[in-house]
PDB file of C-alpha atoms in Angstrom:
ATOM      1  CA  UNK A 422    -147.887  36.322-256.977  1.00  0.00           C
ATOM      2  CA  UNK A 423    -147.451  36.270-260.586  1.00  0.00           C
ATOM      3  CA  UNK A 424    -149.396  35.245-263.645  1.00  0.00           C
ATOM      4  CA  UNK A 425    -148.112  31.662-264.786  1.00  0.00           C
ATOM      5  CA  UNK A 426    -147.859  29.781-268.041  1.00  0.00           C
ATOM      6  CA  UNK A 427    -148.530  26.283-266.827  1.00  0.00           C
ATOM      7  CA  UNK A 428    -148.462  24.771-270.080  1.00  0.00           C
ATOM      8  CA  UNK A 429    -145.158  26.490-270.795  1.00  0.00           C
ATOM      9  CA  UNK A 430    -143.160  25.966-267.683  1.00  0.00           C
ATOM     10  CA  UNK A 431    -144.519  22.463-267.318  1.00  0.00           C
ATOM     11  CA  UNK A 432    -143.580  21.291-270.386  1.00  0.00           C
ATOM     12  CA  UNK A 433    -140.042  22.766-270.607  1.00  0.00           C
ATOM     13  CA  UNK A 434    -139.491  20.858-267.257  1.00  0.00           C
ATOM     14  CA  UNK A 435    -140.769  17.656-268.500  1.00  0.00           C
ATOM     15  CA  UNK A 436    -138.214  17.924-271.729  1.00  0.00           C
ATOM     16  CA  UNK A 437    -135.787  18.285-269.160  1.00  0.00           C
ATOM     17  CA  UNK A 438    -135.937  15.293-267.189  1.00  0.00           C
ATOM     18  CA  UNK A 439    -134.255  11.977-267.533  1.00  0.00           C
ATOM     19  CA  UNK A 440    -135.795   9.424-269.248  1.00  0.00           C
ATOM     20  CA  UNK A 441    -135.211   6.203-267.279  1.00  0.00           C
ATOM     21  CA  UNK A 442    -137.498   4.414-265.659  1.00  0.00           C
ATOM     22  CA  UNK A 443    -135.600   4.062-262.458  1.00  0.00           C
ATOM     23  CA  UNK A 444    -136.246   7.526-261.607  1.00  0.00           C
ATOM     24  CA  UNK A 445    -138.664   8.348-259.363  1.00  0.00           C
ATOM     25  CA  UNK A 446    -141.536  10.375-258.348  1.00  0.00           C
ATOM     26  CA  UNK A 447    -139.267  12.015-255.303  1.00  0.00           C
ATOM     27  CA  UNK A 448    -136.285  12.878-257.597  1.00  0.00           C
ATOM     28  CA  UNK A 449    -138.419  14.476-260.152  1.00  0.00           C
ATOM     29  CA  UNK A 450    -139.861  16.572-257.500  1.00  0.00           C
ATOM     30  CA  UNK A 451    -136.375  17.482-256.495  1.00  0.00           C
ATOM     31  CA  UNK A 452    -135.599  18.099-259.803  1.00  0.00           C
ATOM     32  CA  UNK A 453    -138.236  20.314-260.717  1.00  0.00           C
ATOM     33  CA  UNK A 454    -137.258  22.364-257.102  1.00  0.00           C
ATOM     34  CA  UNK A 455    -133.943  22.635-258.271  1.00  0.00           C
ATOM     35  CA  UNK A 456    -134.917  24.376-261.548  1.00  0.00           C
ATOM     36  CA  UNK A 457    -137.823  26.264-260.449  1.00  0.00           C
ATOM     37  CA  UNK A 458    -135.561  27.903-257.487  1.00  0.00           C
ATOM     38  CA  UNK A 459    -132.195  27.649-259.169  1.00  0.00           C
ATOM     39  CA  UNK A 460    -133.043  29.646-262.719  1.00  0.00           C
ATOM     40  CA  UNK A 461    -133.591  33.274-262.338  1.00  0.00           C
ATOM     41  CA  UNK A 462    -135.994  33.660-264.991  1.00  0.00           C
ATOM     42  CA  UNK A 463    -138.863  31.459-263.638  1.00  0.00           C
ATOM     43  CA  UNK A 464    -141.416  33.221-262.084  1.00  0.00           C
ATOM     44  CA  UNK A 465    -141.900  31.705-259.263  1.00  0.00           C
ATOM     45  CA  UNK A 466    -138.222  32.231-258.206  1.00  0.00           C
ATOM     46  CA  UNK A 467    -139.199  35.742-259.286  1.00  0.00           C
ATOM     47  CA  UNK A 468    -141.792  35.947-257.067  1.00  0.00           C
ATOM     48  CA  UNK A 469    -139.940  34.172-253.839  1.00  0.00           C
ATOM     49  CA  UNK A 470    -137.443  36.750-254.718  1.00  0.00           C
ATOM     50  CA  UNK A 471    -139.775  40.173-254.509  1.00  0.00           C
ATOM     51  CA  UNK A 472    -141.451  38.608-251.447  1.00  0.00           C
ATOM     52  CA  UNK A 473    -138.144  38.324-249.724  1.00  0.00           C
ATOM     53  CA  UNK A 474    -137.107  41.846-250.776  1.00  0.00           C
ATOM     54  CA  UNK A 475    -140.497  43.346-249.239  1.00  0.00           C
ATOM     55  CA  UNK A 476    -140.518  41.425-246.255  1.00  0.00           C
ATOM     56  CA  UNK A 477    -137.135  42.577-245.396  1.00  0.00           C
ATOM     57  CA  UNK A 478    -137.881  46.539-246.524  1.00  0.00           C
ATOM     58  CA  UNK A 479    -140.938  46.112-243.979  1.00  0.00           C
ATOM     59  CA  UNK A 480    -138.580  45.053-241.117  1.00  0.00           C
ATOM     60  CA  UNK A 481    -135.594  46.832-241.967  1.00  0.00           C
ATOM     61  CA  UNK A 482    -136.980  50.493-241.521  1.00  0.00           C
ATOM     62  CA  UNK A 483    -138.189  48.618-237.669  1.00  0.00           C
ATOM     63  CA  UNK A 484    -135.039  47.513-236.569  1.00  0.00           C
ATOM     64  CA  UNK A 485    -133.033  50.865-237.683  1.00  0.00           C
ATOM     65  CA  UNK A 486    -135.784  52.640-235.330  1.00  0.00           C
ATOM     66  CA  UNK A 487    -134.867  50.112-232.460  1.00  0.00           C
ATOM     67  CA  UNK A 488    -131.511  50.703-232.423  1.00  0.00           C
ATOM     68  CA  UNK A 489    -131.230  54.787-232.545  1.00  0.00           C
ATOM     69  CA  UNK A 490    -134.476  55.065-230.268  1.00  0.00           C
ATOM     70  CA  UNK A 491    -132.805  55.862-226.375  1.00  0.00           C
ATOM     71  CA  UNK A 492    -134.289  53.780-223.295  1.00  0.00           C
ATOM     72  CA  UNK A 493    -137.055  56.303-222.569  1.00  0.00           C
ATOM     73  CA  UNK A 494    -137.611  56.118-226.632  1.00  0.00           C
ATOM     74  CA  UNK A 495    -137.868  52.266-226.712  1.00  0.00           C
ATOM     75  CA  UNK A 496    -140.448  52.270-224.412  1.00  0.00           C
ATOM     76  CA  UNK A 497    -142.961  53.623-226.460  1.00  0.00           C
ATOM     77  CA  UNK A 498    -141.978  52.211-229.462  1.00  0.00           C
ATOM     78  CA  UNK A 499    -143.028  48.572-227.800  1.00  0.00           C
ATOM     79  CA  UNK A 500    -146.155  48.908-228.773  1.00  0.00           C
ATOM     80  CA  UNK A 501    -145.962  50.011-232.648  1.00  0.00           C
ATOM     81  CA  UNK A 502    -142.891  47.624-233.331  1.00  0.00           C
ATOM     82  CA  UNK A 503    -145.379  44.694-231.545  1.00  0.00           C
ATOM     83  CA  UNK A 504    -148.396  45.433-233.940  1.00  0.00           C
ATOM     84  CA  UNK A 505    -146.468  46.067-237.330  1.00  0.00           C
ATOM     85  CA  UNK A 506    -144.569  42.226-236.284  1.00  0.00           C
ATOM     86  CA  UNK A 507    -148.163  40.727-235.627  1.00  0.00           C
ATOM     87  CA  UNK A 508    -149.083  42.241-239.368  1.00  0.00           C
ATOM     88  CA  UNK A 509    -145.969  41.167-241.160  1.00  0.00           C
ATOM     89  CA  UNK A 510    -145.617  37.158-239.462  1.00  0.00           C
ATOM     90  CA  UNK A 511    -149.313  36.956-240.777  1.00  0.00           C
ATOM     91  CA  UNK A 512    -148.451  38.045-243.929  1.00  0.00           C
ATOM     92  CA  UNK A 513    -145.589  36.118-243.922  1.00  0.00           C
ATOM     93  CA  UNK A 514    -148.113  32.698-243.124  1.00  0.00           C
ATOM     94  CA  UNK A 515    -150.604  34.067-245.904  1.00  0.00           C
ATOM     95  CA  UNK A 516    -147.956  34.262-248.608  1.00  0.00           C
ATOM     96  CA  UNK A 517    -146.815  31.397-248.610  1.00  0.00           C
ATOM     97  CA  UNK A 518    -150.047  29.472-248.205  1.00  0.00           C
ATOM     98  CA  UNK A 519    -151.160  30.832-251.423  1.00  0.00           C
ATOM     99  CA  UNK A 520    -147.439  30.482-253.327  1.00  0.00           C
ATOM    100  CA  UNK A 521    -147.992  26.614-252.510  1.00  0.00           C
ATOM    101  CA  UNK A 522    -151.473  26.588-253.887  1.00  0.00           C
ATOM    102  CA  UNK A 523    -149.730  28.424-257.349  1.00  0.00           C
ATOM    103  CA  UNK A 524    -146.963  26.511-257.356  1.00  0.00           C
ATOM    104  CA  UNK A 525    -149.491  22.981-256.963  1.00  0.00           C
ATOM    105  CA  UNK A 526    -151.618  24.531-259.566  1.00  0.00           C
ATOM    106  CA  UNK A 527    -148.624  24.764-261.922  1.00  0.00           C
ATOM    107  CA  UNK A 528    -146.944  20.988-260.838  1.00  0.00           C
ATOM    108  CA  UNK A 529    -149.689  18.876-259.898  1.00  0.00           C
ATOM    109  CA  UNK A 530    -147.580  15.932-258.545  1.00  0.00           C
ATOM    110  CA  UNK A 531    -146.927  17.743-255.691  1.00  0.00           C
ATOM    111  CA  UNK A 532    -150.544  17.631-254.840  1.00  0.00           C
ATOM    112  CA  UNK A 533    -149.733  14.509-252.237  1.00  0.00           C
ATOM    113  CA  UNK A 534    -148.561  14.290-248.616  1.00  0.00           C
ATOM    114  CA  UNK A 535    -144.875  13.868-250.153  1.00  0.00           C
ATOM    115  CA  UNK A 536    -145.298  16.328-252.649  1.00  0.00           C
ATOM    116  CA  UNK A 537    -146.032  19.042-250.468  1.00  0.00           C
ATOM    117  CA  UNK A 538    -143.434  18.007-247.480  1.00  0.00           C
ATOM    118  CA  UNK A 539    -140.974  18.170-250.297  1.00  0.00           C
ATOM    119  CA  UNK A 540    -142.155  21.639-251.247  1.00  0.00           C
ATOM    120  CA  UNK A 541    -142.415  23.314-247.542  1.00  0.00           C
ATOM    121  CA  UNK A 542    -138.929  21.937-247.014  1.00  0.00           C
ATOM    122  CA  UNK A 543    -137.649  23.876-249.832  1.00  0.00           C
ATOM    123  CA  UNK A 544    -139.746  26.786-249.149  1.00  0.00           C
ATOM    124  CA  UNK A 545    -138.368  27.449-245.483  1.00  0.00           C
ATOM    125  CA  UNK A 546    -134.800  26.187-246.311  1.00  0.00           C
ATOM    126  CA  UNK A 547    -135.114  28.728-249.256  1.00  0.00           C
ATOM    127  CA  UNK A 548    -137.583  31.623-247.815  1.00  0.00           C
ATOM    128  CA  UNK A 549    -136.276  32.876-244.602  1.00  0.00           C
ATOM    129  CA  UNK A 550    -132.924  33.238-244.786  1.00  0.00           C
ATOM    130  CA  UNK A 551    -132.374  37.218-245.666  1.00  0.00           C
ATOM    131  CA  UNK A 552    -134.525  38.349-243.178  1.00  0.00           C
ATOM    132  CA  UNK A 553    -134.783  35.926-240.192  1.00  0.00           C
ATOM    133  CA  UNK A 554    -132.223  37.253-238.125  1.00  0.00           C
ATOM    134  CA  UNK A 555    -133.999  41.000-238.236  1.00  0.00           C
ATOM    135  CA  UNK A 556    -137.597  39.074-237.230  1.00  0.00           C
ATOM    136  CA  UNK A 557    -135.435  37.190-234.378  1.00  0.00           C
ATOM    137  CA  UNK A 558    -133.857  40.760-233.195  1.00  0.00           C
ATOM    138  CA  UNK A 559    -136.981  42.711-233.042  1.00  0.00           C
ATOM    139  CA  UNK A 560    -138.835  40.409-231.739  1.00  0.00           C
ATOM    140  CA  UNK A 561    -135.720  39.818-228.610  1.00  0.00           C
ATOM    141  CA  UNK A 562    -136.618  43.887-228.205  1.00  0.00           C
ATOM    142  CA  UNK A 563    -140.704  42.981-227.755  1.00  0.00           C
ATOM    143  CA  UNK A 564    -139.529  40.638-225.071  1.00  0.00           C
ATOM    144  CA  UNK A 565    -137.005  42.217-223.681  1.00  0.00           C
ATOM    145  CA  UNK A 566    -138.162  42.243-219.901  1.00  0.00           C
ATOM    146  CA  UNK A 567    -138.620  38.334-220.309  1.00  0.00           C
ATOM    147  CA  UNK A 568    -135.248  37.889-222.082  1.00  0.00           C
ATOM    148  CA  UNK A 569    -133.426  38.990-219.354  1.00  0.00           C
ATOM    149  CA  UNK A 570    -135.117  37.234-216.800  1.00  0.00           C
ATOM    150  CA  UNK A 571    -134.203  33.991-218.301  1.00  0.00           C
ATOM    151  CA  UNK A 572    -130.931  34.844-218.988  1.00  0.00           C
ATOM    152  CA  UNK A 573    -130.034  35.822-215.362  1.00  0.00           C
ATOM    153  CA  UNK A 574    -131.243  32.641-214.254  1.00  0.00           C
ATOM    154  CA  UNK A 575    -129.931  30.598-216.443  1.00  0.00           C
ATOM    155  CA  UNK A 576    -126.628  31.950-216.228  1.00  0.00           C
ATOM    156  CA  UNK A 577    -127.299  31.931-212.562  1.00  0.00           C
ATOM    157  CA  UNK A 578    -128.235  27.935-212.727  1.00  0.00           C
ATOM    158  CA  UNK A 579    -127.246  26.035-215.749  1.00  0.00           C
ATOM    159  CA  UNK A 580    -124.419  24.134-213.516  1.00  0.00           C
ATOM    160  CA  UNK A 581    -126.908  22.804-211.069  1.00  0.00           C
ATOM    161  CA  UNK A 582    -127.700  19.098-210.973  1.00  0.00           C
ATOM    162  CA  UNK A 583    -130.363  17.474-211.288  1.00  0.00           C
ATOM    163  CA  UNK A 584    -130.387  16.387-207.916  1.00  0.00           C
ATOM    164  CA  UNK A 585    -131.460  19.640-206.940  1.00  0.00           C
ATOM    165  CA  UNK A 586    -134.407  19.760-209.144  1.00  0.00           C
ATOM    166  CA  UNK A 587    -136.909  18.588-206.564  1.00  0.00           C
ATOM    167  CA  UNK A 588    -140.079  17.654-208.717  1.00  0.00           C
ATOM    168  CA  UNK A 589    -137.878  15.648-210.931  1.00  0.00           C
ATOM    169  CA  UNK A 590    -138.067  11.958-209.616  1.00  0.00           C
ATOM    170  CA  UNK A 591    -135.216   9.918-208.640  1.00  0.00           C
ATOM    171  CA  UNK A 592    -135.871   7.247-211.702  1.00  0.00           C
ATOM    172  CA  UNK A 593    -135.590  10.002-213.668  1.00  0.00           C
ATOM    173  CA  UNK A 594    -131.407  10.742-212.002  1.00  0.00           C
ATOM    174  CA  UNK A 595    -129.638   9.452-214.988  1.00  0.00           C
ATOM    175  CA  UNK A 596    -125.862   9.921-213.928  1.00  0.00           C
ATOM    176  CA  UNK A 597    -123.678  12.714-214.301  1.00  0.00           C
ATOM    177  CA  UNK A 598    -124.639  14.146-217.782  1.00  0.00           C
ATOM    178  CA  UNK A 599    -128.111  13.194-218.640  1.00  0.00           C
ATOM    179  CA  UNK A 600    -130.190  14.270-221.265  1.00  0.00           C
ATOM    180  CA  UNK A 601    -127.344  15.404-223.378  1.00  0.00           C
ATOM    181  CA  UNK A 602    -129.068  14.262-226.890  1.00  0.00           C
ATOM    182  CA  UNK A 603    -131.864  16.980-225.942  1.00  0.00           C
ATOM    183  CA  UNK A 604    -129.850  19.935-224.978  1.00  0.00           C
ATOM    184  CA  UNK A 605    -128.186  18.946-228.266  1.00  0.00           C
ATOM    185  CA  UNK A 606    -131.032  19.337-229.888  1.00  0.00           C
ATOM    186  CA  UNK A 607    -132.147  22.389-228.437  1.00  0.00           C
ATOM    187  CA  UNK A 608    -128.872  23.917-229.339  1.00  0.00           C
ATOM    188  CA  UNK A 609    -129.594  23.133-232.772  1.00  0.00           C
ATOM    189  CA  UNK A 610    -132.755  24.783-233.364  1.00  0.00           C
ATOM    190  CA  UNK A 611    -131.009  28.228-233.033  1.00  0.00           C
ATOM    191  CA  UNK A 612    -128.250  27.593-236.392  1.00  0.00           C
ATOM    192  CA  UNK A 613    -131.100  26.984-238.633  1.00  0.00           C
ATOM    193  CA  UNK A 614    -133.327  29.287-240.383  1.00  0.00           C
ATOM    194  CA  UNK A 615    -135.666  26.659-241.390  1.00  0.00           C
ATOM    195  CA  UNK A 616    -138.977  26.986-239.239  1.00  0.00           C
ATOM    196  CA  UNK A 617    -139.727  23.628-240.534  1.00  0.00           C
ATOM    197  CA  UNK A 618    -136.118  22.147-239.452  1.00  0.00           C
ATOM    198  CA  UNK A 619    -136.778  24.248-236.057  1.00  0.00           C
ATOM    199  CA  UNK A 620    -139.992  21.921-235.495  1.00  0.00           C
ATOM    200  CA  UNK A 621    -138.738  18.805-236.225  1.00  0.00           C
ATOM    201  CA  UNK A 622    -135.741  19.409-234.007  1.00  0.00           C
ATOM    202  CA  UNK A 623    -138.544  20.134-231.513  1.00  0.00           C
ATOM    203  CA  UNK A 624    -140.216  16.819-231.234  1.00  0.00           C
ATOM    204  CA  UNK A 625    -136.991  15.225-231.354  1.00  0.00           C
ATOM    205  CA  UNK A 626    -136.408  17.037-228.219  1.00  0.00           C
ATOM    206  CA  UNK A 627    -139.333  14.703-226.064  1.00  0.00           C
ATOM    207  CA  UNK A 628    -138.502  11.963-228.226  1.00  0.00           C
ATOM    208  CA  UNK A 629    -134.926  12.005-227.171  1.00  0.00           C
ATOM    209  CA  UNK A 630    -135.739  12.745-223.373  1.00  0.00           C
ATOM    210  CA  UNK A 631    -137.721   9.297-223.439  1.00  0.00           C
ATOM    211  CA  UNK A 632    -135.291   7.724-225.106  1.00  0.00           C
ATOM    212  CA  UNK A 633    -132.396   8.956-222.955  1.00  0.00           C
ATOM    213  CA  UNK A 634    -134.528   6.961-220.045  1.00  0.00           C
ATOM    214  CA  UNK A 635    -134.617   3.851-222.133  1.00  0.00           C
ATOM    215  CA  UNK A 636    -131.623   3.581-223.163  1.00  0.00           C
ATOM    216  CA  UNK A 637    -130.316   4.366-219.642  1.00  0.00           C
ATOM    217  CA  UNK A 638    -132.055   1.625-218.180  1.00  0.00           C
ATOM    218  CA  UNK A 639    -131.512  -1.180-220.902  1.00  0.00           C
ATOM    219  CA  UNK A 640    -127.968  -0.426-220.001  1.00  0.00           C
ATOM    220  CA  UNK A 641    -128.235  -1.029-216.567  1.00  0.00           C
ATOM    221  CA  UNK A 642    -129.870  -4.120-217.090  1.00  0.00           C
ATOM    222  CA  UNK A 643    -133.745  -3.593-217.022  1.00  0.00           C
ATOM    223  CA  UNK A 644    -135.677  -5.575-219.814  1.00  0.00           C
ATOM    224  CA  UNK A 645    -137.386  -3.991-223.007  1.00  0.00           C
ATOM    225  CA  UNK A 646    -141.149  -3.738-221.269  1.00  0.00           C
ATOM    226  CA  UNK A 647    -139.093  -2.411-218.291  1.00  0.00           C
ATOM    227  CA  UNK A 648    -137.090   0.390-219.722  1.00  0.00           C
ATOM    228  CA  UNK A 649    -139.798   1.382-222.160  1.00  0.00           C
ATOM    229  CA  UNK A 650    -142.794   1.033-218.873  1.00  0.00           C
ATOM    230  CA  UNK A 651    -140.434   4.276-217.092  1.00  0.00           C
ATOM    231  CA  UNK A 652    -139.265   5.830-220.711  1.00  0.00           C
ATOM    232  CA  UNK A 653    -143.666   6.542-221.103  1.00  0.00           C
ATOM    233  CA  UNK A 654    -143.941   9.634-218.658  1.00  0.00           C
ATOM    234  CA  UNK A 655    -146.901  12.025-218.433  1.00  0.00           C
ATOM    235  CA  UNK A 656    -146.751  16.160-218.376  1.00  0.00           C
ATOM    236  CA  UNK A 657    -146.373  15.967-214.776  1.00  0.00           C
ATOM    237  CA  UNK A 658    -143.226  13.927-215.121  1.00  0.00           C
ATOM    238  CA  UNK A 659    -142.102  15.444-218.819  1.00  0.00           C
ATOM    239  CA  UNK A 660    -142.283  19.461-217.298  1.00  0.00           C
ATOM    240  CA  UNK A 661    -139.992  19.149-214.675  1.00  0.00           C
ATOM    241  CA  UNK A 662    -137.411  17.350-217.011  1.00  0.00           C
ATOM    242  CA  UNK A 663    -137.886  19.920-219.930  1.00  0.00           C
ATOM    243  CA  UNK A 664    -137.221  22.653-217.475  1.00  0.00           C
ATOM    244  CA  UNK A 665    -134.170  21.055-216.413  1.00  0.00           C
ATOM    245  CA  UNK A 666    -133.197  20.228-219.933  1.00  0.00           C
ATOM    246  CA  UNK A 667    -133.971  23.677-221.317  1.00  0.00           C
ATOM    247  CA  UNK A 668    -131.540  25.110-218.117  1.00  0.00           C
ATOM    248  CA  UNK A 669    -128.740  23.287-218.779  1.00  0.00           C
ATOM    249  CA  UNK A 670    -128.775  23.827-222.296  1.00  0.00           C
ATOM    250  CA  UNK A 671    -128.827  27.528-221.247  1.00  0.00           C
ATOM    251  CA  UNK A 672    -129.834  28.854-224.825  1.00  0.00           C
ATOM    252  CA  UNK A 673    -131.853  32.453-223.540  1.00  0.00           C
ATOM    253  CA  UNK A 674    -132.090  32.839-227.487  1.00  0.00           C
ATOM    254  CA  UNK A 675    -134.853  29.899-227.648  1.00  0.00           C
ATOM    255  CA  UNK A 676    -137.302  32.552-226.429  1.00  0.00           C
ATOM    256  CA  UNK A 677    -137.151  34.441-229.167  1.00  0.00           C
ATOM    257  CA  UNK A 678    -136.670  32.002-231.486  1.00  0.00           C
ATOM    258  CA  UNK A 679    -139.711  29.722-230.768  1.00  0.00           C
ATOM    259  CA  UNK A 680    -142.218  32.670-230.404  1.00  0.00           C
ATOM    260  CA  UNK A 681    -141.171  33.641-233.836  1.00  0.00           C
ATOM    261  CA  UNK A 682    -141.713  30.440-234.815  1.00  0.00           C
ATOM    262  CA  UNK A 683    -145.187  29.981-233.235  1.00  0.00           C
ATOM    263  CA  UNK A 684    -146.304  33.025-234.962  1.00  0.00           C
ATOM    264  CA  UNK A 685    -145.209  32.160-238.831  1.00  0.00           C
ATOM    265  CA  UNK A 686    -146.052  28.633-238.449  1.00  0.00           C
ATOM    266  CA  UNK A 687    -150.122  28.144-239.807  1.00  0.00           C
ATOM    267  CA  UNK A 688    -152.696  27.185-237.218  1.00  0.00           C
ATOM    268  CA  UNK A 689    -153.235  24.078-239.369  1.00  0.00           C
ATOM    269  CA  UNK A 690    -149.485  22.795-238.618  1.00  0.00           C
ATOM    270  CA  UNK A 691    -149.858  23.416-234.609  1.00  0.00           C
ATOM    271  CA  UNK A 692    -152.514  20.744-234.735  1.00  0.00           C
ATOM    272  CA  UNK A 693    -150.326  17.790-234.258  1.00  0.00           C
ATOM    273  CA  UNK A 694    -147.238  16.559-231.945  1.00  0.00           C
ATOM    274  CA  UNK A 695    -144.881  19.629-233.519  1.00  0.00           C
ATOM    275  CA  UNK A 696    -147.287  22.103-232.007  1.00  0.00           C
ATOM    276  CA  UNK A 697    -147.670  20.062-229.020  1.00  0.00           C
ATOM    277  CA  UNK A 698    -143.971  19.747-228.572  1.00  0.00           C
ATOM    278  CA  UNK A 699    -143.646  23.874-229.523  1.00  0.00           C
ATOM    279  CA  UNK A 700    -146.178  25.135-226.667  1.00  0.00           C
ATOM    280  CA  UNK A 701    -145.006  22.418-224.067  1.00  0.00           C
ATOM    281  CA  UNK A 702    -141.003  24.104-224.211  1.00  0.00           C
ATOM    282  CA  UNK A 703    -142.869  27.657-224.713  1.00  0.00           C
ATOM    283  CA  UNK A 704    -144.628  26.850-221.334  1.00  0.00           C
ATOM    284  CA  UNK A 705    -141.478  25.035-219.580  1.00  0.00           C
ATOM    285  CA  UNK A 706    -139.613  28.849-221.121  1.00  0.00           C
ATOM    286  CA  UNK A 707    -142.243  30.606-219.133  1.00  0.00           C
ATOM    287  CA  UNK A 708    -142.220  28.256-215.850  1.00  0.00           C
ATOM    288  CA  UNK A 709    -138.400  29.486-215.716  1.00  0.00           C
ATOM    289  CA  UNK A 710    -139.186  32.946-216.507  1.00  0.00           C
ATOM    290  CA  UNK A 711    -141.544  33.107-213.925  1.00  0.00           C
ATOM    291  CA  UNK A 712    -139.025  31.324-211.305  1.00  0.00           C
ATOM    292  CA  UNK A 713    -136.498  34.253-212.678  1.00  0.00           C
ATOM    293  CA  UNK A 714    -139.167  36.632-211.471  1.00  0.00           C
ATOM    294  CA  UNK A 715    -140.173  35.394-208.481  1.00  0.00           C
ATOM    295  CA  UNK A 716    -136.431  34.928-207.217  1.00  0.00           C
ATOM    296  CA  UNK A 717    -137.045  31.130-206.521  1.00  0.00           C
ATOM    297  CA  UNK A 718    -134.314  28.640-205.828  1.00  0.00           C
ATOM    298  CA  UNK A 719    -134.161  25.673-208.249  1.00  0.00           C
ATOM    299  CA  UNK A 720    -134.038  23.378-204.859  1.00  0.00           C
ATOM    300  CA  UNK A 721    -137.429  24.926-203.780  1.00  0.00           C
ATOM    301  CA  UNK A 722    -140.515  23.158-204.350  1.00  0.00           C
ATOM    302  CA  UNK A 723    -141.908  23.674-207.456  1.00  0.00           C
ATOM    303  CA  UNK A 724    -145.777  24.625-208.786  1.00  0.00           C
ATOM    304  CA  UNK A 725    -145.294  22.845-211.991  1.00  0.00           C
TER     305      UNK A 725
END
């Protein structure tokens, strides 16, 4: 990270903002985002910049090896590629854990719940982009064996209904195309390249199964205390739906995509619901995988 001027950059941002009073502590933020990010001579731009550029020289070299390596060749290269992705998403997590404590020192009104929301939007809007796709592709080669698993059986059963889902309960039957908010949502989470958009589409994803029930049954007649009584489902009742959910969307990319996601994201931020929501499709991901393996039916009793 590089040496900073506070006192410099600090005060040529304050010159620069508007002087009304109707401004507010938000749009100041944005504005100093907007300048810190958008001019090419401030050094923390600088910095984002050379941190992109070596993040993407470490993968690069990785990914070229993947590709001319022959079957019998990829095979041994598992391990190495594995171990040099473990070292570079941890890097990836301590970076910019200490850019945010520079860039705090150097703004101090972003030293707030808002203030730093604001920040780590910017930062994985901003960070990401030039090198996700190579993270995404390497890692698809560590889990190869599991990628195709789940994409032979979803191919094999994203057209079955949910009538054939046996674990699923009948009150959970919601017509002919239920759920479709989630797999929606789902979809989603593979066109961004912001881990932090990736998460929040994540909760949506349980919030929008409940809701689907609610709404379903307010429609059909049920009171408020009714339809929100069946919308409030346990893991026993949520699992079988978010397998279902995760089929139909049939999205074999989301593998990939949320184990990268698990790894760059800090322990800190898995604490709360978007970790919850990240390990409960992870495990739903590997309850498919597993029925993949095994060669089960999706009409066969389930272990879930």
């Amino acid at each position: 990270l590089p040496e900073v001027d506070k006192k410099q950059w600090y005060q040529r941002r304050v010159r620069a903002w508007p002087s009304t009073e109707e401004e507010g502590e938000t749009n100041k933020m944005q504005h100093i985002l907007a300048w810190c990010f958008g001019e090419s001579s401030h050094p923390m731009n600088k910095a984002v910049g050379e941190a992109q550029f070596n993040f993407y020289n470490r993968l690069a070299p990785l990914s070229k090896k993947m590709y001319l390596a022959t079957a019998e060749e990829r095979e041994a290269l598992m391990p190495g590629i594995e171990a040099e992705l473990e070292a570079i998403t941890g890097d990836i997590t301590v970076y910019l854990k200490h850019l945010t404590a520079v860039f705090i020192k150097l703004y101090p009104m972003f030293n707030c719940e808002t203030g730093e929301m604001i920040l780590q939007t910017k930062l994985n809007d901003l960070f990401f982009k030039p090198f996700l796709q190579l993270l995404i592709e390497l890692y698809s080669f560590v889990l190869s064996e599991s990628l195709t698993l789940l994409k032979a059986h979803l191919a094999e059963h994203a057209g079955d209904d949910i009538t054939m889902y046996s674990d699923i309960k009948k009150k959970y039957h919601l017509g002919e195309d239920p759920y479709r908010p989630a797999i929606s949502a789902l979809l989603e989470i593979t066109e961004t390249s912001s881990p932090l958009k990736k998460l929040a589409l994540l909760v949506n994803f349980g919030q929008l199964i409940s809701s689907s029930v609610k709404d379903h049954y307010l429609e059909k007649g049920s009171s408020q205390e009714e339809a929100v009584d069946v919308s409030c489902m346990g893991a026993d009742d949520m699992m079988p739906l978010a397998v279902y959910v995760i089929t139909r969307a049939n999205q074999p990319e989301l593998l990939t995509e949320l184990q990268v996601l698990f790894d760059i994201t800090p322990e800190d931020d898995l604490m709360g619901s978007e970790g919850y929501c990240l390990t409960t499709v992870q495990y739903a991901i590997g309850c498919i995988i597993e029925q993949g393996r095994a060669g089960t039916p999706q009409d066969r009793e389930s272990d879930l």
